[in-house]
PDB file of C-alpha atoms in Angstrom:
ATOM      1  CA  MET A  22      95.384-186.657-104.662  1.00 37.00           C
ATOM      2  CA  LYS A  23      93.161-183.584-105.287  1.00 42.00           C
ATOM      3  CA  LYS A  24      96.270-181.338-104.436  1.00 45.00           C
ATOM      4  CA  LEU A  25      98.393-183.517-106.761  1.00 38.00           C
ATOM      5  CA  ALA A  26      95.905-183.149-109.524  1.00 39.00           C
ATOM      6  CA  ALA A  27      95.399-179.442-108.801  1.00 43.00           C
ATOM      7  CA  LEU A  28      99.383-179.039-109.084  1.00 43.00           C
ATOM      8  CA  PHE A  29      99.645-181.140-112.528  1.00 39.00           C
ATOM      9  CA  LEU A  30      96.791-178.826-113.810  1.00 44.00           C
ATOM     10  CA  LEU A  31      98.707-175.567-112.673  1.00 50.00           C
ATOM     11  CA  LEU A  32     101.912-176.909-114.202  1.00 48.00           C
ATOM     12  CA  GLY A  33     100.015-177.632-117.610  1.00 47.00           C
ATOM     13  CA  LEU A  34      98.536-174.321-117.588  1.00 46.00           C
ATOM     14  CA  MET A  35     101.784-172.358-117.107  1.00 51.00           C
ATOM     15  CA  VAL A  36     103.781-174.530-119.369  1.00 46.00           C
ATOM     16  CA  SER A  37     101.463-174.924-122.291  1.00 44.00           C
ATOM     17  CA  ALA A  38      99.507-171.813-122.291  1.00 44.00           C
ATOM     18  CA  GLN A  39     101.109-168.588-123.680  1.00 62.00           C
ATOM     19  CA  ASN A  40      98.794-166.189-121.596  1.00 91.00           C
ATOM     20  CA  ASN A  41      98.327-166.503-118.016  1.00 96.00           C
ATOM     21  CA  ARG A  42      97.056-164.193-115.167  1.00 96.00           C
ATOM     22  CA  VAL A  43      98.498-164.616-111.742  1.00 97.00           C
ATOM     23  CA  ILE A  44      96.303-162.768-109.109  1.00 97.00           C
ATOM     24  CA  TYR A  45      97.856-161.272-105.978  1.00 98.00           C
ATOM     25  CA  GLU A  46      96.241-159.783-103.025  1.00 98.00           C
ATOM     26  CA  TYR A  47      98.349-156.470-102.378  1.00 98.00           C
ATOM     27  CA  LYS A  48      98.184-155.289 -98.730  1.00 97.00           C
ATOM     28  CA  PHE A  49      99.960-151.885 -97.844  1.00 96.00           C
ATOM     29  CA  ARG A  50      99.959-148.933 -95.609  1.00 95.00           C
ATOM     30  CA  PRO A  51     100.270-145.698 -97.463  1.00 93.00           C
ATOM     31  CA  ASP A  52     100.540-143.549 -94.206  1.00 93.00           C
ATOM     32  CA  SER A  53     103.225-144.698 -91.859  1.00 90.00           C
ATOM     33  CA  THR A  54     101.958-142.484 -89.263  1.00 89.00           C
ATOM     34  CA  LYS A  55      98.775-144.293 -88.728  1.00 88.00           C
ATOM     35  CA  THR A  56      98.438-147.881 -88.085  1.00 81.00           C
ATOM     36  CA  ASP A  57      94.795-148.170 -89.370  1.00 82.00           C
ATOM     37  CA  SER A  58      95.648-146.966 -92.777  1.00 82.00           C
ATOM     38  CA  LEU A  59      95.964-150.510 -94.197  1.00 90.00           C
ATOM     39  CA  LYS A  60      94.556-150.938 -97.835  1.00 94.00           C
ATOM     40  CA  THR A  61      94.058-153.820-100.202  1.00 95.00           C
ATOM     41  CA  GLU A  62      94.355-153.761-103.932  1.00 95.00           C
ATOM     42  CA  TRP A  63      93.961-156.636-106.398  1.00 96.00           C
ATOM     43  CA  MET A  64      96.856-156.920-108.581  1.00 97.00           C
ATOM     44  CA  TYR A  65      97.367-158.754-111.955  1.00 97.00           C
ATOM     45  CA  LEU A  66     100.606-160.228-113.421  1.00 98.00           C
ATOM     46  CA  ASP A  67      99.770-161.181-116.896  1.00 96.00           C
ATOM     47  CA  ILE A  68     102.405-163.468-118.297  1.00 97.00           C
ATOM     48  CA  ASN A  69     103.124-164.499-121.977  1.00 95.00           C
ATOM     49  CA  LYS A  70     106.075-166.112-123.561  1.00 93.00           C
ATOM     50  CA  ASN A  71     107.598-162.420-124.370  1.00 95.00           C
ATOM     51  CA  GLY A  72     107.265-160.997-120.829  1.00 96.00           C
ATOM     52  CA  SER A  73     104.823-159.956-118.000  1.00 97.00           C
ATOM     53  CA  LYS A  74     102.790-156.788-116.939  1.00 97.00           C
ATOM     54  CA  TYR A  75     101.838-156.129-113.157  1.00 98.00           C
ATOM     55  CA  TYR A  76      99.069-153.691-112.603  1.00 95.00           C
ATOM     56  CA  SER A  77      95.903-152.918-110.559  1.00 95.00           C
ATOM     57  CA  LYS A  78      92.729-154.431-111.422  1.00 92.00           C
ATOM     58  CA  LYS A  79      90.954-151.402-110.094  1.00 90.00           C
ATOM     59  CA  THR A  80      92.984-148.875-111.678  1.00 83.00           C
ATOM     60  CA  PHE A  81      92.606-150.647-115.095  1.00 76.00           C
ATOM     61  CA  ASP A  82      88.798-150.868-114.697  1.00 77.00           C
ATOM     62  CA  ASN A  83      88.554-147.281-113.906  1.00 69.00           C
ATOM     63  CA  ASP A  84      90.816-146.287-116.803  1.00 64.00           C
ATOM     64  CA  SER A  85      88.470-148.226-119.009  1.00 59.00           C
ATOM     65  CA  ILE A  86      85.478-146.411-117.851  1.00 61.00           C
ATOM     66  CA  ILE A  87      87.202-143.059-118.519  1.00 58.00           C
ATOM     67  CA  ASN A  88      88.292-143.972-121.878  1.00 57.00           C
ATOM     68  CA  GLU A  89      84.774-145.098-122.982  1.00 60.00           C
ATOM     69  CA  SER A  90      83.214-141.867-121.636  1.00 58.00           C
ATOM     70  CA  ILE A  91      85.822-139.840-123.657  1.00 59.00           C
ATOM     71  CA  LYS A  92      85.226-141.892-126.731  1.00 61.00           C
ATOM     72  CA  LYS A  93      81.384-141.281-126.467  1.00 62.00           C
ATOM     73  CA  GLN A  94      81.984-137.427-125.780  1.00 64.00           C
ATOM     74  CA  MET A  95      84.145-137.267-128.906  1.00 63.00           C
ATOM     75  CA  ALA A  96      81.998-139.060-131.155  1.00 62.00           C
ATOM     76  CA  SER A  97      79.002-136.813-130.221  1.00 65.00           C
ATOM     77  CA  GLY A  98      81.080-133.871-131.221  1.00 63.00           C
ATOM     78  CA  MET A  99      81.332-132.216-127.809  1.00 60.00           C
ATOM     79  CA  LYS A 100      83.827-129.263-128.018  1.00 58.00           C
ATOM     80  CA  SER A 101      84.800-129.731-124.311  1.00 57.00           C
ATOM     81  CA  ILE A 102      85.588-133.057-122.582  1.00 56.00           C
ATOM     82  CA  SER A 103      84.409-133.646-119.109  1.00 55.00           C
ATOM     83  CA  VAL A 104      86.724-136.204-117.353  1.00 57.00           C
ATOM     84  CA  SER A 105      85.694-137.575-113.879  1.00 55.00           C
ATOM     85  CA  ARG A 106      88.310-138.350-111.382  1.00 52.00           C
ATOM     86  CA  GLN A 107      86.638-141.216-109.677  1.00 51.00           C
ATOM     87  CA  SER A 108      87.107-141.373-105.995  1.00 44.00           C
ATOM     88  CA  PHE A 109      86.798-145.253-106.232  1.00 44.00           C
ATOM     89  CA  GLY A 110      89.918-145.599-108.688  1.00 51.00           C
ATOM     90  CA  GLY A 111      92.688-147.862-107.877  1.00 61.00           C
ATOM     91  CA  GLU A 112      95.345-146.560-105.328  1.00 81.00           C
ATOM     92  CA  VAL A 113      98.203-148.337-107.282  1.00 89.00           C
ATOM     93  CA  ASN A 114      98.540-146.083-110.466  1.00 84.00           C
ATOM     94  CA  GLY A 115     102.090-147.549-111.774  1.00 92.00           C
ATOM     95  CA  GLU A 116     102.533-150.691-114.000  1.00 96.00           C
ATOM     96  CA  VAL A 117     105.658-152.775-114.177  1.00 98.00           C
ATOM     97  CA  GLU A 118     106.505-154.546-117.412  1.00 98.00           C
ATOM     98  CA  LYS A 119     109.366-157.290-117.668  1.00 98.00           C
ATOM     99  CA  ILE A 120     110.732-158.426-121.168  1.00 97.00           C
ATOM    100  CA  TYR A 121     111.940-161.987-121.252  1.00 96.00           C
ATOM    101  CA  PRO A 122     114.300-163.718-121.350  1.00 94.00           C
ATOM    102  CA  GLU A 123     116.828-161.070-119.907  1.00 95.00           C
ATOM    103  CA  TYR A 124     113.918-159.921-117.666  1.00 96.00           C
ATOM    104  CA  LYS A 125     114.602-156.025-118.492  1.00 97.00           C
ATOM    105  CA  THR A 126     112.305-154.246-116.161  1.00 98.00           C
ATOM    106  CA  TYR A 127     110.277-150.936-116.853  1.00 98.00           C
ATOM    107  CA  LEU A 128     108.084-148.797-114.649  1.00 98.00           C
ATOM    108  CA  ILE A 129     105.390-147.035-116.401  1.00 96.00           C
ATOM    109  CA  VAL A 130     103.937-144.301-114.144  1.00 95.00           C
ATOM    110  CA  ASN A 131     102.137-141.053-114.468  1.00 90.00           C
ATOM    111  CA  VAL A 132     103.907-138.080-112.877  1.00 90.00           C
ATOM    112  CA  GLY A 133     101.683-134.933-113.260  1.00 82.00           C
ATOM    113  CA  ASN A 134     100.168-134.761-116.637  1.00 79.00           C
ATOM    114  CA  ASP A 135     102.907-136.856-118.344  1.00 87.00           C
ATOM    115  CA  SER A 136     103.672-140.726-118.443  1.00 91.00           C
ATOM    116  CA  TYR A 137     106.998-142.064-118.216  1.00 96.00           C
ATOM    117  CA  LYS A 138     108.623-145.472-118.800  1.00 97.00           C
ATOM    118  CA  VAL A 139     111.537-146.023-116.696  1.00 98.00           C
ATOM    119  CA  LEU A 140     114.300-148.439-117.117  1.00 98.00           C
ATOM    120  CA  GLU A 141     115.226-150.180-114.066  1.00 98.00           C
ATOM    121  CA  ASP A 142     118.852-150.441-113.495  1.00 97.00           C
ATOM    122  CA  ARG A 143     118.800-152.479-110.198  1.00 97.00           C
ATOM    123  CA  LYS A 144     118.340-156.048-109.949  1.00 95.00           C
ATOM    124  CA  PRO A 145     117.234-157.730-106.674  1.00 96.00           C
ATOM    125  CA  ILE A 146     120.185-159.754-105.131  1.00 97.00           C
ATOM    126  CA  TRP A 147     118.683-162.749-103.457  1.00 98.00           C
ATOM    127  CA  GLN A 148     119.906-164.768-100.679  1.00 98.00           C
ATOM    128  CA  ILE A 149     118.209-168.197-100.730  1.00 98.00           C
ATOM    129  CA  SER A 150     117.600-169.883 -97.584  1.00 98.00           C
ATOM    130  CA  SER A 151     117.084-173.459 -96.794  1.00 97.00           C
ATOM    131  CA  ALA A 152     114.054-172.627 -94.815  1.00 98.00           C
ATOM    132  CA  LYS A 153     110.950-174.375 -96.604  1.00 97.00           C
ATOM    133  CA  LYS A 154     107.201-174.449 -95.834  1.00 97.00           C
ATOM    134  CA  GLN A 155     103.790-175.375 -97.282  1.00 96.00           C
ATOM    135  CA  LEU A 156     101.576-172.258 -98.615  1.00 94.00           C
ATOM    136  CA  GLY A 157      98.166-173.874 -99.711  1.00 91.00           C
ATOM    137  CA  THR A 158      99.042-176.352-102.455  1.00 92.00           C
ATOM    138  CA  PHE A 159     102.588-174.851-102.951  1.00 96.00           C
ATOM    139  CA  SER A 160     105.842-176.041-101.357  1.00 97.00           C
ATOM    140  CA  VAL A 161     107.737-172.748-100.961  1.00 98.00           C
ATOM    141  CA  GLN A 162     111.266-171.759-100.154  1.00 98.00           C
ATOM    142  CA  LYS A 163     112.533-168.603 -98.449  1.00 98.00           C
ATOM    143  CA  ALA A 164     114.641-165.850-100.124  1.00 98.00           C
ATOM    144  CA  THR A 165     115.564-162.357 -98.966  1.00 98.00           C
ATOM    145  CA  THR A 166     116.745-159.191-100.679  1.00 98.00           C
ATOM    146  CA  ASP A 167     117.244-155.426-100.275  1.00 98.00           C
ATOM    147  CA  PHE A 168     115.734-153.413-102.996  1.00 98.00           C
ATOM    148  CA  ALA A 169     115.009-149.631-103.211  1.00 98.00           C
ATOM    149  CA  GLY A 170     115.519-149.041 -99.484  1.00 97.00           C
ATOM    150  CA  ARG A 171     113.507-151.952 -98.074  1.00 98.00           C
ATOM    151  CA  LYS A 172     114.351-155.383 -96.836  1.00 98.00           C
ATOM    152  CA  TRP A 173     112.206-157.827 -98.265  1.00 98.00           C
ATOM    153  CA  THR A 174     111.268-161.747 -97.688  1.00 98.00           C
ATOM    154  CA  ALA A 175     109.903-163.726-100.432  1.00 98.00           C
ATOM    155  CA  TRP A 176     108.568-167.227-100.591  1.00 98.00           C
ATOM    156  CA  PHE A 177     108.867-168.995-104.166  1.00 98.00           C
ATOM    157  CA  THR A 178     107.748-172.276-105.476  1.00 98.00           C
ATOM    158  CA  THR A 179     109.711-174.222-108.196  1.00 96.00           C
ATOM    159  CA  ASP A 180     106.262-176.096-108.648  1.00 93.00           C
ATOM    160  CA  VAL A 181     105.726-173.446-111.232  1.00 92.00           C
ATOM    161  CA  PRO A 182     108.562-172.808-113.769  1.00 89.00           C
ATOM    162  CA  VAL A 183     108.355-168.989-114.069  1.00 93.00           C
ATOM    163  CA  GLN A 184     110.982-166.955-112.632  1.00 96.00           C
ATOM    164  CA  ASP A 185     108.718-163.996-112.002  1.00 98.00           C
ATOM    165  CA  GLY A 186     106.625-162.365-109.332  1.00 98.00           C
ATOM    166  CA  PRO A 187     104.904-159.242-108.322  1.00 98.00           C
ATOM    167  CA  TYR A 188     106.069-155.719-108.796  1.00 98.00           C
ATOM    168  CA  LYS A 189     109.723-155.580-109.846  1.00 98.00           C
ATOM    169  CA  PHE A 190     110.860-158.782-108.266  1.00 98.00           C
ATOM    170  CA  SER A 191     112.086-161.647-110.522  1.00 98.00           C
ATOM    171  CA  GLY A 192     115.198-163.936-110.723  1.00 96.00           C
ATOM    172  CA  LEU A 193     114.402-166.761-108.379  1.00 97.00           C
ATOM    173  CA  PRO A 194     114.166-170.289-109.498  1.00 97.00           C
ATOM    174  CA  GLY A 195     110.325-170.184-109.507  1.00 97.00           C
ATOM    175  CA  LEU A 196     107.242-167.958-109.066  1.00 98.00           C
ATOM    176  CA  ILE A 197     107.001-165.884-106.135  1.00 98.00           C
ATOM    177  CA  VAL A 198     103.914-167.000-104.030  1.00 98.00           C
ATOM    178  CA  GLU A 199     104.249-164.410-101.038  1.00 98.00           C
ATOM    179  CA  MET A 200     106.373-161.344-100.447  1.00 98.00           C
ATOM    180  CA  SER A 201     106.394-158.682 -97.665  1.00 98.00           C
ATOM    181  CA  ASP A 202     108.842-156.031 -96.333  1.00 98.00           C
ATOM    182  CA  GLN A 203     110.562-156.039 -93.000  1.00 97.00           C
ATOM    183  CA  THR A 204     108.095-153.485 -91.682  1.00 95.00           C
ATOM    184  CA  GLY A 205     104.865-155.125 -92.826  1.00 94.00           C
ATOM    185  CA  SER A 206     103.712-152.063 -94.654  1.00 95.00           C
ATOM    186  CA  HIS A 207     103.687-153.898 -98.178  1.00 97.00           C
ATOM    187  CA  GLN A 208     102.617-157.571 -98.592  1.00 98.00           C
ATOM    188  CA  MET A 209     101.633-159.422-101.497  1.00 98.00           C
ATOM    189  CA  GLU A 210     100.123-162.886-101.735  1.00 98.00           C
ATOM    190  CA  LEU A 211      99.338-165.093-104.742  1.00 98.00           C
ATOM    191  CA  LYS A 212      95.585-165.989-104.732  1.00 97.00           C
ATOM    192  CA  GLY A 213      94.900-167.620-108.099  1.00 95.00           C
ATOM    193  CA  ILE A 214      96.180-168.433-111.625  1.00 95.00           C
ATOM    194  CA  LYS A 215      94.305-168.589-114.768  1.00 94.00           C
ATOM    195  CA  LYS A 216      94.588-168.668-118.527  1.00 94.00           C
ATOM    196  CA  ILE A 217      93.343-165.531-120.352  1.00 92.00           C
ATOM    197  CA  PRO A 218      92.991-164.751-124.005  1.00 88.00           C
ATOM    198  CA  GLU A 219      95.435-162.663-125.809  1.00 76.00           C
ATOM    199  CA  ILE A 220      94.192-159.180-126.202  1.00 67.00           C
ATOM    200  CA  ALA A 221      95.690-156.337-128.020  1.00 63.00           C
ATOM    201  CA  PRO A 222      96.054-153.175-126.079  1.00 62.00           C
ATOM    202  CA  GLU A 223      93.932-150.399-127.468  1.00 61.00           C
ATOM    203  CA  GLU A 224      95.161-146.787-127.493  1.00 63.00           C
ATOM    204  CA  LEU A 225      92.997-143.939-126.796  1.00 53.00           C
ATOM    205  CA  ASN A 226      92.666-141.805-129.848  1.00 58.00           C
ATOM    206  CA  THR A 227      92.196-138.018-128.206  1.00 56.00           C
ATOM    207  CA  GLN A 228      92.445-136.522-131.816  1.00 55.00           C
ATOM    208  CA  GLY A 229      95.260-134.076-130.383  1.00 56.00           C
ATOM    209  CA  LYS A 230      93.482-133.134-127.532  1.00 59.00           C
ATOM    210  CA  ASP A 231      95.608-133.088-124.251  1.00 56.00           C
ATOM    211  CA  ILE A 232      92.988-134.430-121.829  1.00 56.00           C
ATOM    212  CA  PRO A 233      93.978-134.716-118.016  1.00 55.00           C
ATOM    213  CA  PHE A 234      93.853-137.993-116.287  1.00 55.00           C
ATOM    214  CA  THR A 235      94.226-140.182-119.392  1.00 60.00           C
ATOM    215  CA  ARG A 236      97.104-142.425-120.206  1.00 62.00           C
ATOM    216  CA  LYS A 237      99.464-141.223-122.612  1.00 73.00           C
ATOM    217  CA  LYS A 238     102.143-142.738-124.686  1.00 85.00           C
ATOM    218  CA  PRO A 239     104.872-142.883-122.227  1.00 93.00           C
ATOM    219  CA  ILE A 240     108.101-141.008-122.570  1.00 95.00           C
ATOM    220  CA  GLU A 241     111.142-143.419-122.099  1.00 97.00           C
ATOM    221  CA  VAL A 242     113.552-142.204-119.543  1.00 97.00           C
ATOM    222  CA  ASN A 243     116.307-143.660-117.312  1.00 97.00           C
ATOM    223  CA  ARG A 244     115.800-143.869-113.689  1.00 97.00           C
ATOM    224  CA  LYS A 245     117.935-140.513-112.903  1.00 97.00           C
ATOM    225  CA  GLN A 246     115.887-138.574-115.296  1.00 97.00           C
ATOM    226  CA  TYR A 247     112.637-140.059-113.672  1.00 97.00           C
ATOM    227  CA  VAL A 248     113.833-139.054-110.073  1.00 97.00           C
ATOM    228  CA  LYS A 249     114.200-135.463-111.328  1.00 96.00           C
ATOM    229  CA  GLN A 250     110.905-135.206-112.844  1.00 95.00           C
ATOM    230  CA  LEU A 251     109.492-136.619-109.674  1.00 94.00           C
ATOM    231  CA  SER A 252     111.209-134.120-107.358  1.00 94.00           C
ATOM    232  CA  GLN A 253     109.751-131.347-109.790  1.00 93.00           C
ATOM    233  CA  HIS A 254     106.446-132.654-109.719  1.00 92.00           C
ATOM    234  CA  GLU A 255     106.478-132.656-105.775  1.00 92.00           C
ATOM    235  CA  ASN A 256     107.724-129.026-105.756  1.00 92.00           C
ATOM    236  CA  ASP A 257     105.080-127.929-108.469  1.00 91.00           C
ATOM    237  CA  PRO A 258     102.306-130.800-108.817  1.00 89.00           C
ATOM    238  CA  VAL A 259     100.061-128.586-111.037  1.00 86.00           C
ATOM    239  CA  GLN A 260     102.794-127.603-113.551  1.00 87.00           C
ATOM    240  CA  GLY A 261     101.154-129.897-116.273  1.00 80.00           C
ATOM    241  CA  MET A 262      97.672-128.755-115.661  1.00 78.00           C
ATOM    242  CA  ARG A 263      98.958-124.990-115.739  1.00 83.00           C
ATOM    243  CA  GLU A 264     100.422-125.506-119.070  1.00 80.00           C
ATOM    244  CA  ILE A 265      97.116-127.128-120.458  1.00 77.00           C
ATOM    245  CA  LEU A 266      95.008-124.362-119.073  1.00 77.00           C
ATOM    246  CA  SER A 267      97.252-121.478-120.313  1.00 79.00           C
ATOM    247  CA  ARG A 268      96.793-122.513-123.836  1.00 76.00           C
ATOM    248  CA  PRO A 269      94.270-120.610-126.173  1.00 76.00           C
ATOM    249  CA  ASN A 270      90.714-122.183-126.140  1.00 71.00           C
ATOM    250  CA  SER A 271      91.574-124.644-123.588  1.00 68.00           C
ATOM    251  CA  LYS A 272      88.325-125.452-121.964  1.00 65.00           C
ATOM    252  CA  VAL A 273      88.126-128.796-120.158  1.00 62.00           C
ATOM    253  CA  MET A 274      85.575-129.234-117.297  1.00 67.00           C
ATOM    254  CA  ILE A 275      86.889-131.543-114.554  1.00 68.00           C
ATOM    255  CA  LYS A 276      85.062-133.273-111.628  1.00 70.00           C
ATOM    256  CA  VAL A 277      87.211-133.504-108.492  1.00 63.00           C
ATOM    257  CA  ASN A 278      85.683-135.775-105.760  1.00 66.00           C
ATOM    258  CA  GLY A 279      82.042-134.857-107.164  1.00 70.00           C
ATOM    259  CA  LYS A 280      82.704-131.384-107.459  1.00 69.00           C
ATOM    260  CA  GLU A 281      82.435-129.736-111.069  1.00 79.00           C
ATOM    261  CA  ILE A 282      84.955-126.903-111.786  1.00 75.00           C
ATOM    262  CA  SER A 283      85.958-125.161-114.982  1.00 76.00           C
ATOM    263  CA  GLU A 284      87.446-121.723-113.810  1.00 78.00           C
ATOM    264  CA  PRO A 285      91.185-122.161-114.530  1.00 78.00           C
ATOM    265  CA  LYS A 286      92.375-120.668-111.241  1.00 82.00           C
ATOM    266  CA  GLU A 287      89.886-122.570-109.135  1.00 82.00           C
ATOM    267  CA  VAL A 288      90.894-125.800-110.868  1.00 78.00           C
ATOM    268  CA  LEU A 289      94.771-125.313-110.126  1.00 82.00           C
ATOM    269  CA  ARG A 290      93.842-124.257-106.594  1.00 86.00           C
ATOM    270  CA  GLU A 291      91.644-127.416-105.986  1.00 81.00           C
ATOM    271  CA  LEU A 292      94.075-129.863-107.747  1.00 82.00           C
ATOM    272  CA  GLU A 293      97.195-128.498-105.837  1.00 87.00           C
ATOM    273  CA  LYS A 294      95.417-128.709-102.576  1.00 87.00           C
ATOM    274  CA  ASN A 295      94.321-132.288-103.300  1.00 82.00           C
ATOM    275  CA  ALA A 296      97.861-133.275-104.612  1.00 85.00           C
ATOM    276  CA  LYS A 297      99.651-131.891-101.739  1.00 88.00           C
ATOM    277  CA  GLU A 298      97.201-133.623 -99.257  1.00 87.00           C
ATOM    278  CA  GLU A 299      97.726-137.003-101.208  1.00 86.00           C
ATOM    279  CA  MET A 300     101.516-136.651-101.035  1.00 88.00           C
ATOM    280  CA  LYS A 301     101.347-136.039 -97.332  1.00 88.00           C
ATOM    281  CA  ARG A 302      99.145-139.335 -96.894  1.00 88.00           C
ATOM    282  CA  ASN A 303     101.216-141.376 -99.303  1.00 90.00           C
ATOM    283  CA  ASN A 304     104.337-141.156 -97.355  1.00 93.00           C
ATOM    284  CA  ASN A 305     105.248-144.868 -97.048  1.00 95.00           C
ATOM    285  CA  LYS A 306     105.763-145.706-100.950  1.00 95.00           C
ATOM    286  CA  ILE A 307     106.816-149.239-101.842  1.00 97.00           C
ATOM    287  CA  GLU A 308     110.170-147.840-103.024  1.00 97.00           C
ATOM    288  CA  LEU A 309     111.842-145.702-100.203  1.00 97.00           C
ATOM    289  CA  ILE A 310     114.628-145.027-102.903  1.00 96.00           C
ATOM    290  CA  PRO A 311     113.110-144.542-106.392  1.00 95.00           C
TER     291      PRO A 311
END
C-alpha cells in the first residue's frame, strides 16, 4: 500500500507540476587505463512543459560561486578580476537541453574560452526488449541502443509519463530509470524526483570584459563545426587564453590549483600543461564519436 501511494504521488507530481527535478547518480571512469578511476557526480534533469535540461549539480554550484565572486569584484571597482578555478569543481562541464515536443537536443559545452550550443543530428534508435524487472518502486523494461560509439542498455518505466532521460537519451515510452554502457564505464541511476520552483536563468554581466572560466552566451553550431573546434582545441588548448592575454591592458590574475599566477607566459605554460594532462586522463568520454 505504501509503494502504491508513493507511485500515485509521483504520478501526480510529474503530471500536474510544470517544473520537476529528476536526480541521477552518474558513475563514470574517465581514464580507461585505470580501473580505480571511477568517479561519481550528481546530475539534475530539470523538466518543465517546454523541455528539459541535464547538468551537474557540482558544476552548477561552482559556477554560482565564481559568478558571485566576479560580481562583488566588479561592484567594488577592481580593475583586474581574480578568478579561482576550483579543484573541487564538477568533472562534468557540459549541459544537455531538449525542446519538447520534438525533443530537439542540444549539447552546451565549453571548448577553450568559448561556449558552443551544438545541435544533435543523431537520435537513439531503440530496441525494446520484453525483459522486465523491479527497480525500487518502479516497474521497468529493458531497451538497448548504439549511440556515439557506445552500446547502451536502458531500463525505463511507463509509470512516469515522461519520454526523457539522462544526457541525450529520450524517445522511450517512459522515463529512463537506469542506464549503462556495455563496458560499465558510464552508469546513470535515478535516485529521486522532486518539484522545484520556476527560476529564470541569470546571465552574468561582465561589462565587456572577457573573463576566463566564466560561462558565456553559447555560439550555435552544427555537429560538424563543433568537431572541428574540438580538434583545434586538442591541438592547441590555450589558443583562447593566448588571444585574451595578447590584448592591450589585459591583466587578469588566475588561480590554478591554489597557485596565483599573472605573468602571461607562465599562465600559458601552466594552463597548457594542465590541459594536456587533463586530456590524457580523460580518455574515456561518454561519446567515443562526438
